[in-house]
Amino acid sequence: MRYLLCILMAICHSFAQAEDLFVPVADFANDSQQLTKGKVLEFWGYHNYQGDDNYQNTLKLRYYNPLEAGDWVGRFRLDTSVVSNYNSVLPSNNNGQYSAGNTMITVWGQDRTFLRSLGALVGGRVTMPFGNNGQWAIGPQLSWNFKPTVDTILRVTDFSPLIRYMYGFDTKNNSLTINPNQPPLQRSLQLFPTAGYQLDTNTMLRLWEENPIIYNSAGGGWFVPIDAMIAHRLSKNWVVAIGGSKQLVQTYKQYDWSSYVKISFNF
C-alpha cells in the first residue's frame, strides 16, 4: 500500500509540473479581433532541398497593410518572389535558372455579422503564376488568435491556428511539351498549428508559422513537417529571424528540408 501511495503521489506531482508547463485549453482567450494597424515590409531568403539532387533558392518580398471597409476590418498581404532551381550539374549561380516565382495576394478580417459565431478571421488567397511554371489557384481560409490568460514555465504567447484550402484551376504553361515537369493542379488542405513562445524580452520561438501541414485532397497523402523559427527584435521597427523545416511524413511530396531567414521592417 505504501508503494501504491508513493506512485500516486509521483503521478500527481507530474501532473502538477505539466500544468506549470502547458496552458489548459480553458485558459486561452480568443483575441482574433485585435488586428494590428501597422504596416510591415519583409525580405525573405529560402534555401530548399527538393530531393533527388534538386535545390531551390528563393528571394521573396512580403508586404502587410491594414484594410477597413465599413464595419469590416482586416489585413492585406502581398508576396512576390524570384526563384532559382539547380542541381549538381547546373550551378546555383547559373543566370539562366532564375525566373519570377508565384505572386500571392491574401486578405483576411473580422466582420461583426458574417460567421460571427466562429469567432474567426475569414479570408482568402489568390496565387498568380509567373516565370516558367506554376498555376492559378484560389482558396478560402479561417484563422484564430488565442492568447493565454495564465503564465507558464514555457511562456506561451499565443496559439494561432489557420486553415486554408487551395484549389488550382489553370497552369501557367499547360502544355507538357513546353513544361513536361509541371505539377498537377493543386487540391490541398493547409493546416498551420502556429504557436509562439517567449524566450527572452526580445526573442521568440514560432512553430509552424511559415510552412504548413498539407493534405492532398486530390489523390490522398500527407506532408507533415516540423517547422520552427526564432525571431529577435533589434529595435521598435526591425526584426530578424532564422528558421528551418524538415519533413517528417511525406506521402504527398513537397520538399525534404528548408532553411530560411527574414528581415522585417515595421512602420
Coordinates of C-alpha atoms in Angstrom, one line a residue:
M1 CA 0.0 0.0 0.0
R2 CA 2.8 2.4 0.8
Y3 CA 4.4 1.8 -2.6
L4 CA 1.0 2.5 -4.2
L5 CA 0.7 5.8 -2.3
C6 CA 4.2 6.7 -3.5
I7 CA 3.3 6.0 -7.1
L8 CA 0.1 8.1 -6.8
M9 CA 2.0 11.0 -5.3
A10 CA 4.6 10.8 -8.1
I11 CA 1.8 10.9 -10.7
C12 CA 0.1 13.8 -9.0
H13 CA 3.4 15.7 -8.8
S14 CA 4.0 15.0 -12.6
F15 CA 0.5 16.4 -13.4
A16 CA 1.3 19.5 -11.3
Q17 CA 4.5 20.1 -13.2
A18 CA 2.7 19.6 -16.5
E19 CA 0.2 22.3 -15.5
D20 CA 3.1 24.6 -15.0
L21 CA 4.4 23.9 -18.4
F22 CA 1.3 23.9 -20.6
V23 CA -1.7 26.2 -20.8
P24 CA -5.0 24.4 -20.3
V25 CA -7.5 25.0 -23.1
A26 CA -9.8 26.8 -20.8
D27 CA -7.2 29.4 -20.1
F28 CA -7.0 30.7 -23.6
A29 CA -8.9 33.8 -24.7
N30 CA -10.0 34.5 -28.3
D31 CA -8.0 37.6 -29.3
S32 CA -8.7 37.3 -33.0
Q33 CA -10.4 40.7 -33.4
Q34 CA -7.4 42.6 -32.2
L35 CA -5.7 43.2 -35.5
T36 CA -2.6 45.4 -35.7
K37 CA -2.9 48.5 -37.9
G38 CA 0.8 48.7 -38.6
K39 CA 2.5 48.2 -42.0
V40 CA 5.2 45.6 -42.4
L41 CA 7.8 45.1 -45.2
E42 CA 9.7 41.8 -45.1
F43 CA 12.6 40.4 -47.1
W44 CA 12.9 36.6 -47.1
G45 CA 15.5 34.2 -48.3
Y46 CA 14.9 30.4 -48.7
H47 CA 17.2 27.5 -49.5
N48 CA 15.3 24.3 -50.1
Y49 CA 16.3 20.8 -50.9
Q50 CA 13.7 19.2 -53.1
G51 CA 15.2 15.7 -53.1
D52 CA 16.9 13.8 -56.0
D53 CA 19.8 16.3 -56.1
N54 CA 17.5 19.2 -56.8
Y55 CA 17.8 22.5 -54.9
Q56 CA 15.8 25.8 -55.0
N57 CA 16.7 29.3 -53.8
T58 CA 14.0 31.9 -53.4
L59 CA 14.1 35.6 -52.7
K60 CA 10.8 36.9 -51.5
L61 CA 9.3 40.3 -50.8
R62 CA 6.3 40.3 -48.5
Y63 CA 4.2 43.3 -47.5
Y64 CA 1.3 43.7 -45.0
N65 CA -1.2 46.6 -45.0
P66 CA -4.3 47.3 -42.9
L67 CA -7.7 47.4 -44.6
E68 CA -11.0 48.8 -43.4
A69 CA -14.4 49.0 -45.1
G70 CA -17.4 50.0 -43.0
D71 CA -17.7 47.5 -40.1
W72 CA -15.2 45.2 -41.7
V73 CA -11.6 45.5 -40.5
G74 CA -8.8 43.3 -41.9
R75 CA -5.3 42.9 -43.3
F76 CA -3.8 42.6 -46.8
R77 CA -0.7 40.7 -47.6
L78 CA 1.3 40.6 -50.9
D79 CA 4.0 38.0 -51.6
T80 CA 6.2 38.1 -54.7
S81 CA 9.4 36.2 -55.4
V82 CA 12.3 35.3 -57.7
V83 CA 13.3 31.6 -57.8
S84 CA 16.4 29.7 -58.9
N85 CA 16.4 25.9 -59.4
Y86 CA 19.6 24.0 -59.7
N87 CA 21.4 20.7 -59.1
S88 CA 25.0 19.3 -59.0
V89 CA 25.1 19.6 -62.8
L90 CA 23.6 23.2 -63.1
P91 CA 25.4 25.6 -60.7
S92 CA 23.4 27.8 -58.3
N93 CA 24.8 31.0 -60.0
N94 CA 23.6 30.0 -63.4
N95 CA 21.7 33.1 -64.6
G96 CA 19.5 31.1 -66.9
Q97 CA 17.9 29.3 -63.9
Y98 CA 16.4 32.5 -62.4
S99 CA 12.8 33.2 -63.0
A100 CA 9.8 35.1 -61.4
G101 CA 8.1 33.0 -58.9
N102 CA 4.4 33.0 -57.8
T103 CA 2.8 36.1 -56.6
M104 CA 0.1 35.7 -53.9
I105 CA -2.5 38.1 -52.5
T106 CA -4.1 37.2 -49.2
V107 CA -6.9 39.1 -47.5
W108 CA -8.4 38.3 -44.1
G109 CA -10.5 40.1 -41.5
Q110 CA -13.3 40.2 -39.0
D111 CA -16.9 41.1 -39.8
R112 CA -19.4 41.8 -37.0
T113 CA -22.1 39.7 -38.5
F114 CA -20.8 37.2 -41.1
L115 CA -19.8 33.9 -39.4
R116 CA -19.7 35.7 -36.1
S117 CA -20.3 32.5 -34.1
L118 CA -17.0 31.1 -35.2
G119 CA -15.1 34.0 -33.7
A120 CA -12.6 33.6 -36.6
L121 CA -10.9 35.8 -39.1
V122 CA -12.3 35.0 -42.5
G123 CA -10.3 35.5 -45.7
G124 CA -8.8 34.0 -48.8
R125 CA -5.8 33.8 -51.1
V126 CA -5.2 34.1 -54.8
T127 CA -2.0 32.7 -56.4
M128 CA -0.9 34.1 -59.7
P129 CA 1.9 32.2 -61.6
F130 CA 4.8 34.0 -63.3
G131 CA 8.0 32.8 -64.8
N132 CA 8.4 29.3 -66.2
N133 CA 5.8 27.3 -64.3
G134 CA 3.2 27.5 -61.6
Q135 CA -0.6 27.6 -61.7
W136 CA -3.5 29.9 -60.9
A137 CA -5.1 28.9 -57.5
I138 CA -7.6 30.3 -55.2
G139 CA -8.8 29.3 -51.7
P140 CA -10.7 30.4 -48.6
Q141 CA -9.2 30.5 -45.1
L142 CA -10.1 30.7 -41.5
S143 CA -7.8 31.8 -38.7
W144 CA -7.8 32.5 -35.0
N145 CA -5.6 34.1 -32.4
F146 CA -5.8 32.7 -28.8
K147 CA -3.8 34.4 -26.0
P148 CA -3.2 32.6 -22.7
T149 CA -4.7 34.2 -19.6
V150 CA -2.2 32.5 -17.2
D151 CA 1.6 32.3 -17.1
T152 CA 3.6 29.1 -17.6
I153 CA 7.2 28.0 -17.5
L154 CA 7.2 27.7 -21.3
R155 CA 5.9 31.3 -21.6
V156 CA 3.4 30.6 -24.3
T157 CA 2.5 33.8 -26.1
D158 CA -0.3 32.6 -28.4
F159 CA -1.9 29.8 -30.3
S160 CA -2.9 31.0 -33.7
P161 CA -4.3 28.1 -35.9
L162 CA -5.0 28.7 -39.6
I163 CA -6.9 26.5 -42.0
R164 CA -6.7 27.1 -45.8
Y165 CA -7.9 25.1 -48.8
M166 CA -6.2 25.9 -52.1
Y167 CA -7.8 25.0 -55.5
G168 CA -5.7 25.2 -58.6
F169 CA -7.6 25.7 -61.8
D170 CA -5.1 26.6 -64.6
T171 CA -1.4 26.1 -65.1
K172 CA 0.9 28.8 -66.4
N173 CA 2.3 26.6 -69.1
N174 CA -0.3 23.9 -69.5
S175 CA 1.4 22.2 -72.4
L176 CA 3.5 19.2 -71.5
T177 CA 5.7 20.0 -74.5
I178 CA 6.6 23.4 -73.0
N179 CA 6.9 22.2 -69.4
P180 CA 7.0 18.4 -69.0
N181 CA 7.7 18.6 -65.3
Q182 CA 4.7 20.8 -64.3
P183 CA 2.9 19.6 -61.2
P184 CA -0.8 18.5 -61.3
L185 CA -3.4 21.1 -60.4
Q186 CA -3.4 21.8 -56.7
R187 CA -6.1 20.5 -54.4
S188 CA -4.6 20.9 -50.9
L189 CA -5.7 21.5 -47.4
Q190 CA -3.2 23.6 -45.5
L191 CA -3.0 23.4 -41.6
F192 CA -0.9 25.9 -39.6
P193 CA -1.0 24.9 -35.8
T194 CA 1.0 28.0 -35.1
A195 CA 2.3 28.6 -31.5
G196 CA 4.6 31.2 -30.0
Y197 CA 7.0 31.0 -27.0
Q198 CA 8.8 34.0 -25.4
L199 CA 12.5 33.0 -24.9
D200 CA 13.5 36.4 -23.5
T201 CA 12.4 40.0 -23.7
N202 CA 13.2 40.4 -27.4
T203 CA 13.4 36.8 -28.7
M204 CA 10.5 34.5 -29.6
L205 CA 10.2 30.9 -30.9
R206 CA 7.5 30.4 -33.5
L207 CA 6.3 26.9 -34.6
W208 CA 4.5 26.2 -37.9
E209 CA 4.3 29.8 -38.8
E210 CA 5.9 29.6 -42.3
N211 CA 5.4 26.0 -43.5
P212 CA 2.1 24.2 -43.1
I213 CA 1.0 20.6 -42.7
I214 CA -0.6 19.7 -46.1
Y215 CA -3.2 17.1 -47.1
N216 CA -3.6 16.4 -50.8
S217 CA -7.3 16.0 -51.3
A218 CA -7.0 15.1 -55.0
G219 CA -5.0 11.9 -54.7
G220 CA -4.5 11.5 -50.9
G221 CA -1.3 11.7 -49.0
W222 CA 0.1 13.9 -46.2
F223 CA 3.1 16.2 -45.9
V224 CA 3.9 16.8 -42.2
P225 CA 7.0 18.9 -41.4
I226 CA 8.4 20.2 -38.2
D227 CA 8.8 24.0 -38.7
A228 CA 10.5 26.3 -36.3
M229 CA 11.6 30.0 -36.4
I230 CA 13.5 32.1 -33.9
A231 CA 12.7 35.9 -34.2
H232 CA 14.7 38.6 -32.5
R233 CA 13.6 42.2 -32.2
L234 CA 16.5 44.6 -32.8
S235 CA 14.5 47.7 -32.2
K236 CA 11.0 49.1 -32.3
N237 CA 11.0 48.8 -36.1
W238 CA 13.4 46.0 -37.0
V239 CA 13.1 42.2 -36.5
V240 CA 15.4 39.5 -37.8
A241 CA 14.6 35.8 -37.9
I242 CA 16.1 32.4 -38.9
G243 CA 14.2 29.2 -39.3
G244 CA 14.1 25.7 -40.8
S245 CA 11.6 23.0 -41.7
K246 CA 12.2 19.2 -42.1
Q247 CA 9.6 16.8 -43.4
L248 CA 8.6 14.0 -41.0
V249 CA 5.8 12.4 -43.1
Q250 CA 5.8 12.8 -46.9
T251 CA 3.2 10.6 -48.6
Y252 CA 2.5 13.8 -50.6
K253 CA 5.8 15.1 -51.9
Q254 CA 6.8 18.7 -51.2
Y255 CA 10.4 19.1 -50.1
D256 CA 13.0 17.3 -48.0
W257 CA 14.2 20.3 -45.9
S258 CA 14.1 24.0 -46.0
S259 CA 16.1 26.8 -44.3
Y260 CA 15.1 30.5 -44.4
V261 CA 16.0 34.0 -43.0
K262 CA 13.8 37.1 -42.6
I263 CA 14.4 40.8 -42.2
S264 CA 11.3 42.7 -41.1
F265 CA 10.7 46.5 -41.1
N266 CA 7.6 47.6 -39.1
F267 CA 6.2 51.1 -39.7

